[in-house]
Amino acid sequence: MEALLSQLPIGLSIAAVLMLVALGLTFTFGQMGVINMAHGEFMMAGAYTAYVLQDWTGREAVLAALPVAFAVAGAMGLVLERAAVRRFYGRPLDTLLLTWGVSLVLQQLARDIFGAPNVQVRAPGWLDGGVRMFGSQLPYTRLFIIVLAAVSALAIWAYQNRTRQGRRMRSVMQNRQLAACSGIDTGRVDQLTFFIGSGLAGVAGVALTLIGPIGPNLGTYYIVDAFLVVVAGGLGRLRGAVIAALALGLLDSYAEFWTDASLAKVIGFAAIVVFLQARPQGLFVLRSRALT
């Protein structure tokens, strides 16, 4: 029992990372139907933003980079949406090929600017050490990521449910034609949605700098798991993404504890496949009235 409890903080920290990565995909993939393979590279852009800022802010680069990375990654997503993605709405496979090509270009651009070797971003001094939970040491860096993921999820929920623009976003994603007939500027809503989704990827990239070194391939390590979280939770369903991230993070932690890292990934992927066989639409499904 002590061994099982000791894995709980580790599983929660893994879940928090997956949640942060998946939050942006909840907008661009879950709500807009765009398979954005460049989402991982927006995370990379956020991580390198923290790396660049540490020359001016020192060890406080992580905090300073959170809003800057959101703006940088959001702007990159906005340019991508305006330049190319808007021509492919309703064609998810085409968006997959398009954004995959963009991701390769961004990876090479990062190599040309920062070099191929990984680089390190120093964590703030007040994140040194950790807290002991259930017989396991939980670093303050991981605890910070857990808090950041929780705050981000609450902020997104409040935006979607308590603001006028958030309600407009939900209406466009649920029924674009009816929203347009109601006078909503769907093009502007699309821009804002892609900006927020991409900006959240930048925030996730900053958080990942607290875990280890960063490099041009940073996004490829998390993008598949993030898509699995969004699909398993239900497309566009925020609470589904949160629950799916918790489940996958805990499963990965305990599977790695009993086996090894590679086999743990296989077990997690197999569990998602089996789950989707039983519930192909995910944990939560958008309920609507339709003619039968």
C-alpha positions as CSV (number, residue, x, y, z in Angstrom):
1,M,0.0,0.0,0.0
2,E,2.8,2.4,0.8
3,A,4.4,1.7,-2.6
4,L,1.0,2.3,-4.3
5,L,0.5,5.6,-2.5
6,S,4.0,6.7,-3.3
7,Q,3.2,6.7,-7.0
8,L,0.2,8.9,-6.6
9,P,2.1,12.3,-6.6
10,I,4.1,11.2,-9.6
11,G,0.9,10.2,-11.4
12,L,-0.7,13.6,-10.6
13,S,2.3,15.4,-11.9
14,I,2.2,13.5,-15.2
15,A,-1.5,14.1,-15.4
16,A,-0.9,17.8,-14.9
17,V,1.6,17.9,-17.8
18,L,-0.8,16.1,-20.1
19,M,-3.7,18.3,-19.0
20,L,-1.7,21.5,-19.8
21,V,-0.7,20.1,-23.2
22,A,-4.2,18.9,-24.0
23,L,-6.0,22.1,-23.0
24,G,-5.0,23.9,-26.2
25,L,-6.0,21.0,-28.3
26,T,-9.4,21.1,-26.7
27,F,-10.0,24.3,-28.6
28,T,-8.3,23.6,-31.9
29,F,-9.1,19.9,-32.3
30,G,-11.9,19.2,-30.0
31,Q,-14.0,22.3,-30.9
32,M,-12.8,23.4,-34.3
33,G,-12.1,19.9,-35.8
34,V,-8.6,21.0,-36.9
35,I,-6.0,18.2,-36.4
36,N,-3.1,20.6,-35.5
37,M,0.1,18.6,-35.6
38,A,2.0,21.9,-35.2
39,H,0.6,22.2,-31.6
40,G,3.7,20.6,-30.3
41,E,5.9,23.2,-32.0
42,F,3.8,25.9,-30.4
43,M,4.8,24.3,-27.1
44,M,8.4,24.3,-28.3
45,A,8.1,28.1,-29.1
46,G,6.8,28.7,-25.5
47,A,9.7,26.7,-24.1
48,Y,12.3,28.6,-26.1
49,T,10.6,31.9,-25.0
50,A,11.5,31.1,-21.4
51,Y,15.1,30.2,-22.6
52,V,15.5,33.5,-24.3
53,L,14.0,35.5,-21.4
54,Q,16.4,34.0,-18.8
55,D,19.1,36.2,-20.3
56,W,17.2,39.2,-18.9
57,T,15.3,37.8,-15.9
58,G,17.6,35.1,-14.7
59,R,16.0,32.3,-12.7
60,E,12.7,34.1,-12.7
61,A,12.3,33.4,-16.5
62,V,9.6,30.9,-16.0
63,L,7.2,33.3,-14.4
64,A,8.0,36.1,-16.8
65,A,7.6,33.8,-19.8
66,L,4.1,32.6,-19.0
67,P,2.2,35.6,-20.5
68,V,4.9,36.2,-23.1
69,A,4.8,32.6,-24.3
70,F,1.0,32.7,-24.5
71,A,1.2,35.8,-26.7
72,V,4.0,34.4,-28.9
73,A,2.5,31.0,-29.5
74,G,-1.0,32.5,-29.9
75,A,0.3,34.9,-32.5
76,M,1.9,31.9,-34.4
77,G,-1.4,30.1,-34.3
78,L,-3.2,33.1,-35.5
79,V,-0.9,33.5,-38.5
80,L,-1.3,29.8,-39.3
81,E,-5.1,30.0,-39.1
82,R,-5.3,33.2,-41.2
83,A,-2.7,32.0,-43.8
84,A,-3.8,28.4,-44.4
85,V,-6.1,26.6,-41.9
86,R,-9.2,28.7,-42.6
87,R,-9.3,27.3,-46.1
88,F,-9.5,23.7,-44.8
89,Y,-12.3,23.9,-42.2
90,G,-14.4,20.7,-42.4
91,R,-11.5,18.7,-43.9
92,P,-9.6,17.3,-40.9
93,L,-7.3,15.0,-42.9
94,D,-6.2,18.0,-45.0
95,T,-5.4,20.0,-41.8
96,L,-3.4,17.1,-40.5
97,L,-1.1,17.1,-43.6
98,L,-0.9,20.9,-43.7
99,T,0.0,21.3,-40.0
100,W,2.4,18.3,-40.1
101,G,4.4,20.1,-42.8
102,V,4.3,23.3,-40.8
103,S,5.6,21.4,-37.8
104,L,8.6,20.1,-39.7
105,V,9.4,23.6,-40.9
106,L,9.2,25.0,-37.4
107,Q,11.4,22.2,-36.0
108,Q,14.1,23.0,-38.6
109,L,13.8,26.7,-37.9
110,A,14.4,26.1,-34.2
111,R,17.5,24.1,-35.1
112,D,18.8,26.9,-37.3
113,I,18.2,29.5,-34.6
114,F,19.0,27.7,-31.3
115,G,21.0,24.7,-32.6
116,A,20.1,21.0,-32.4
117,P,21.4,20.2,-28.8
118,N,19.0,20.5,-26.0
119,V,19.2,23.5,-23.7
120,Q,18.3,24.0,-20.1
121,V,16.1,26.7,-18.4
122,R,16.8,27.3,-14.8
123,A,13.9,27.0,-12.4
124,P,13.3,29.8,-9.9
125,G,15.1,29.4,-6.6
126,W,11.8,29.2,-4.6
127,L,11.0,26.0,-6.5
128,D,14.1,24.2,-5.2
129,G,13.3,21.2,-3.0
130,G,10.1,19.4,-2.6
131,V,7.3,18.2,-0.3
132,R,7.0,14.6,1.0
133,M,3.7,13.0,0.2
134,F,2.7,9.3,0.9
135,G,6.3,8.3,1.3
136,S,7.4,10.0,-2.0
137,Q,9.2,13.2,-2.7
138,L,7.1,15.6,-4.9
139,P,9.4,18.4,-6.2
140,Y,8.1,21.9,-6.0
141,T,8.5,22.2,-9.8
142,R,6.0,19.4,-10.3
143,L,3.7,20.9,-7.7
144,F,3.9,24.2,-9.5
145,I,2.8,22.5,-12.8
146,I,-0.2,20.9,-11.0
147,V,-1.3,24.3,-9.7
148,L,-0.8,25.9,-13.1
149,A,-2.8,23.2,-14.8
150,A,-5.7,23.6,-12.3
151,V,-5.7,27.4,-12.6
152,S,-5.6,27.1,-16.4
153,A,-8.5,24.7,-16.5
154,L,-10.6,26.9,-14.2
155,A,-9.8,30.0,-16.3
156,I,-10.9,28.2,-19.5
157,W,-14.1,27.0,-17.8
158,A,-14.9,30.5,-16.6
159,Y,-14.1,32.0,-20.1
160,Q,-16.4,29.5,-21.9
161,N,-19.3,29.7,-19.4
162,R,-19.1,33.2,-17.9
163,T,-18.1,35.5,-20.7
164,R,-20.0,36.7,-23.8
165,Q,-17.1,35.9,-26.1
166,G,-16.8,32.4,-24.6
167,R,-20.5,31.7,-25.2
168,R,-20.1,32.9,-28.8
169,M,-17.2,30.5,-29.3
170,R,-19.3,27.6,-28.0
171,S,-22.2,28.5,-30.3
172,V,-20.0,28.7,-33.4
173,M,-18.4,25.4,-32.6
174,Q,-21.8,23.7,-32.0
175,N,-23.6,25.1,-35.0
176,R,-21.7,27.4,-37.3
177,Q,-24.5,28.1,-39.7
178,L,-27.0,29.0,-37.0
179,A,-24.5,31.2,-35.2
180,A,-23.8,33.1,-38.5
181,C,-27.5,33.6,-39.1
182,S,-27.7,35.0,-35.5
183,G,-25.2,37.8,-36.4
184,I,-22.0,36.3,-34.9
185,D,-18.8,37.0,-36.8
186,T,-17.7,33.4,-37.2
187,G,-14.4,34.4,-38.8
188,R,-13.4,36.5,-35.8
189,V,-14.4,33.8,-33.4
190,D,-12.3,31.3,-35.3
191,Q,-9.3,33.6,-35.0
192,L,-9.7,34.1,-31.3
193,T,-10.3,30.3,-30.7
194,F,-7.1,29.4,-32.5
195,F,-5.2,32.2,-30.7
196,I,-6.3,30.9,-27.3
197,G,-5.6,27.2,-28.2
198,S,-2.2,28.0,-29.5
199,G,-1.4,30.3,-26.6
200,L,-2.2,27.5,-24.1
201,A,0.4,25.4,-25.9
202,G,2.9,28.1,-25.3
203,V,2.1,28.0,-21.6
204,A,2.5,24.2,-21.6
205,G,5.9,24.6,-23.2
206,V,7.0,27.0,-20.4
207,A,5.8,24.4,-17.8
208,L,7.8,21.7,-19.5
209,T,11.0,23.6,-19.0
210,L,10.7,22.8,-15.3
211,I,10.9,19.1,-16.0
212,G,14.0,18.8,-18.1
213,P,16.0,20.1,-21.1
214,I,14.2,21.4,-24.1
215,G,15.0,21.0,-27.8
216,P,13.5,21.2,-31.3
217,N,11.8,17.9,-30.8
218,L,10.1,18.8,-27.6
219,G,6.5,18.8,-28.9
220,T,6.8,15.3,-30.5
221,Y,7.2,13.7,-27.1
222,Y,3.7,14.9,-25.9
223,I,1.5,15.5,-29.0
224,V,0.2,11.9,-29.3
225,D,-0.7,11.6,-25.7
226,A,-2.4,15.0,-25.8
227,F,-4.6,13.9,-28.8
228,L,-5.5,10.7,-26.9
229,V,-6.6,12.7,-23.9
230,V,-8.8,15.0,-26.0
231,V,-10.4,12.0,-27.9
232,A,-10.9,9.9,-24.8
233,G,-12.4,12.8,-22.9
234,G,-14.8,13.7,-25.7
235,L,-14.2,16.3,-28.4
236,G,-14.4,19.8,-27.1
237,R,-15.4,18.7,-23.6
238,L,-13.2,20.4,-21.0
239,R,-14.1,18.2,-18.0
240,G,-13.6,15.1,-20.2
241,A,-10.1,16.2,-21.0
242,V,-9.3,16.8,-17.3
243,I,-10.6,13.4,-16.3
244,A,-8.9,11.6,-19.2
245,A,-5.6,13.4,-18.3
246,L,-5.9,12.3,-14.7
247,A,-6.7,8.7,-15.7
248,L,-3.9,8.4,-18.3
249,G,-1.3,10.1,-16.0
250,L,-2.1,7.7,-13.1
251,L,-2.1,4.7,-15.4
252,D,1.2,5.7,-16.9
253,S,2.7,6.2,-13.5
254,Y,1.6,2.9,-12.0
255,A,2.4,1.0,-15.3
256,E,5.9,2.3,-15.3
257,F,6.3,1.5,-11.7
258,W,5.5,-2.2,-12.3
259,T,7.1,-2.5,-15.8
260,D,9.3,0.1,-17.6
261,A,8.8,3.4,-19.5
262,S,8.4,1.8,-23.0
263,L,5.9,-0.8,-21.9
264,A,4.0,1.7,-19.8
265,K,3.4,3.7,-23.0
266,V,2.1,0.6,-24.8
267,I,-0.2,-0.2,-21.9
268,G,-1.6,3.4,-21.8
269,F,-2.2,3.4,-25.6
270,A,-3.9,0.0,-25.5
271,A,-6.1,1.1,-22.6
272,I,-7.3,4.1,-24.6
273,V,-8.0,1.9,-27.7
274,V,-10.1,-0.5,-25.6
275,F,-12.0,2.4,-24.0
276,L,-12.8,3.9,-27.3
277,Q,-14.1,0.6,-28.5
278,A,-16.7,0.8,-25.8
279,R,-17.3,4.6,-26.0
280,P,-16.1,5.8,-29.4
281,Q,-17.4,9.4,-28.7
282,G,-15.4,9.6,-25.4
283,L,-16.4,10.2,-21.8
284,F,-18.7,13.1,-22.5
285,V,-20.8,13.8,-25.6
286,L,-22.3,17.1,-26.6
287,R,-26.1,16.6,-26.2
288,S,-28.2,18.2,-28.9
289,R,-31.6,17.9,-30.5
290,A,-31.6,16.5,-34.0
291,L,-34.2,15.3,-36.5
292,T,-34.5,11.5,-36.7
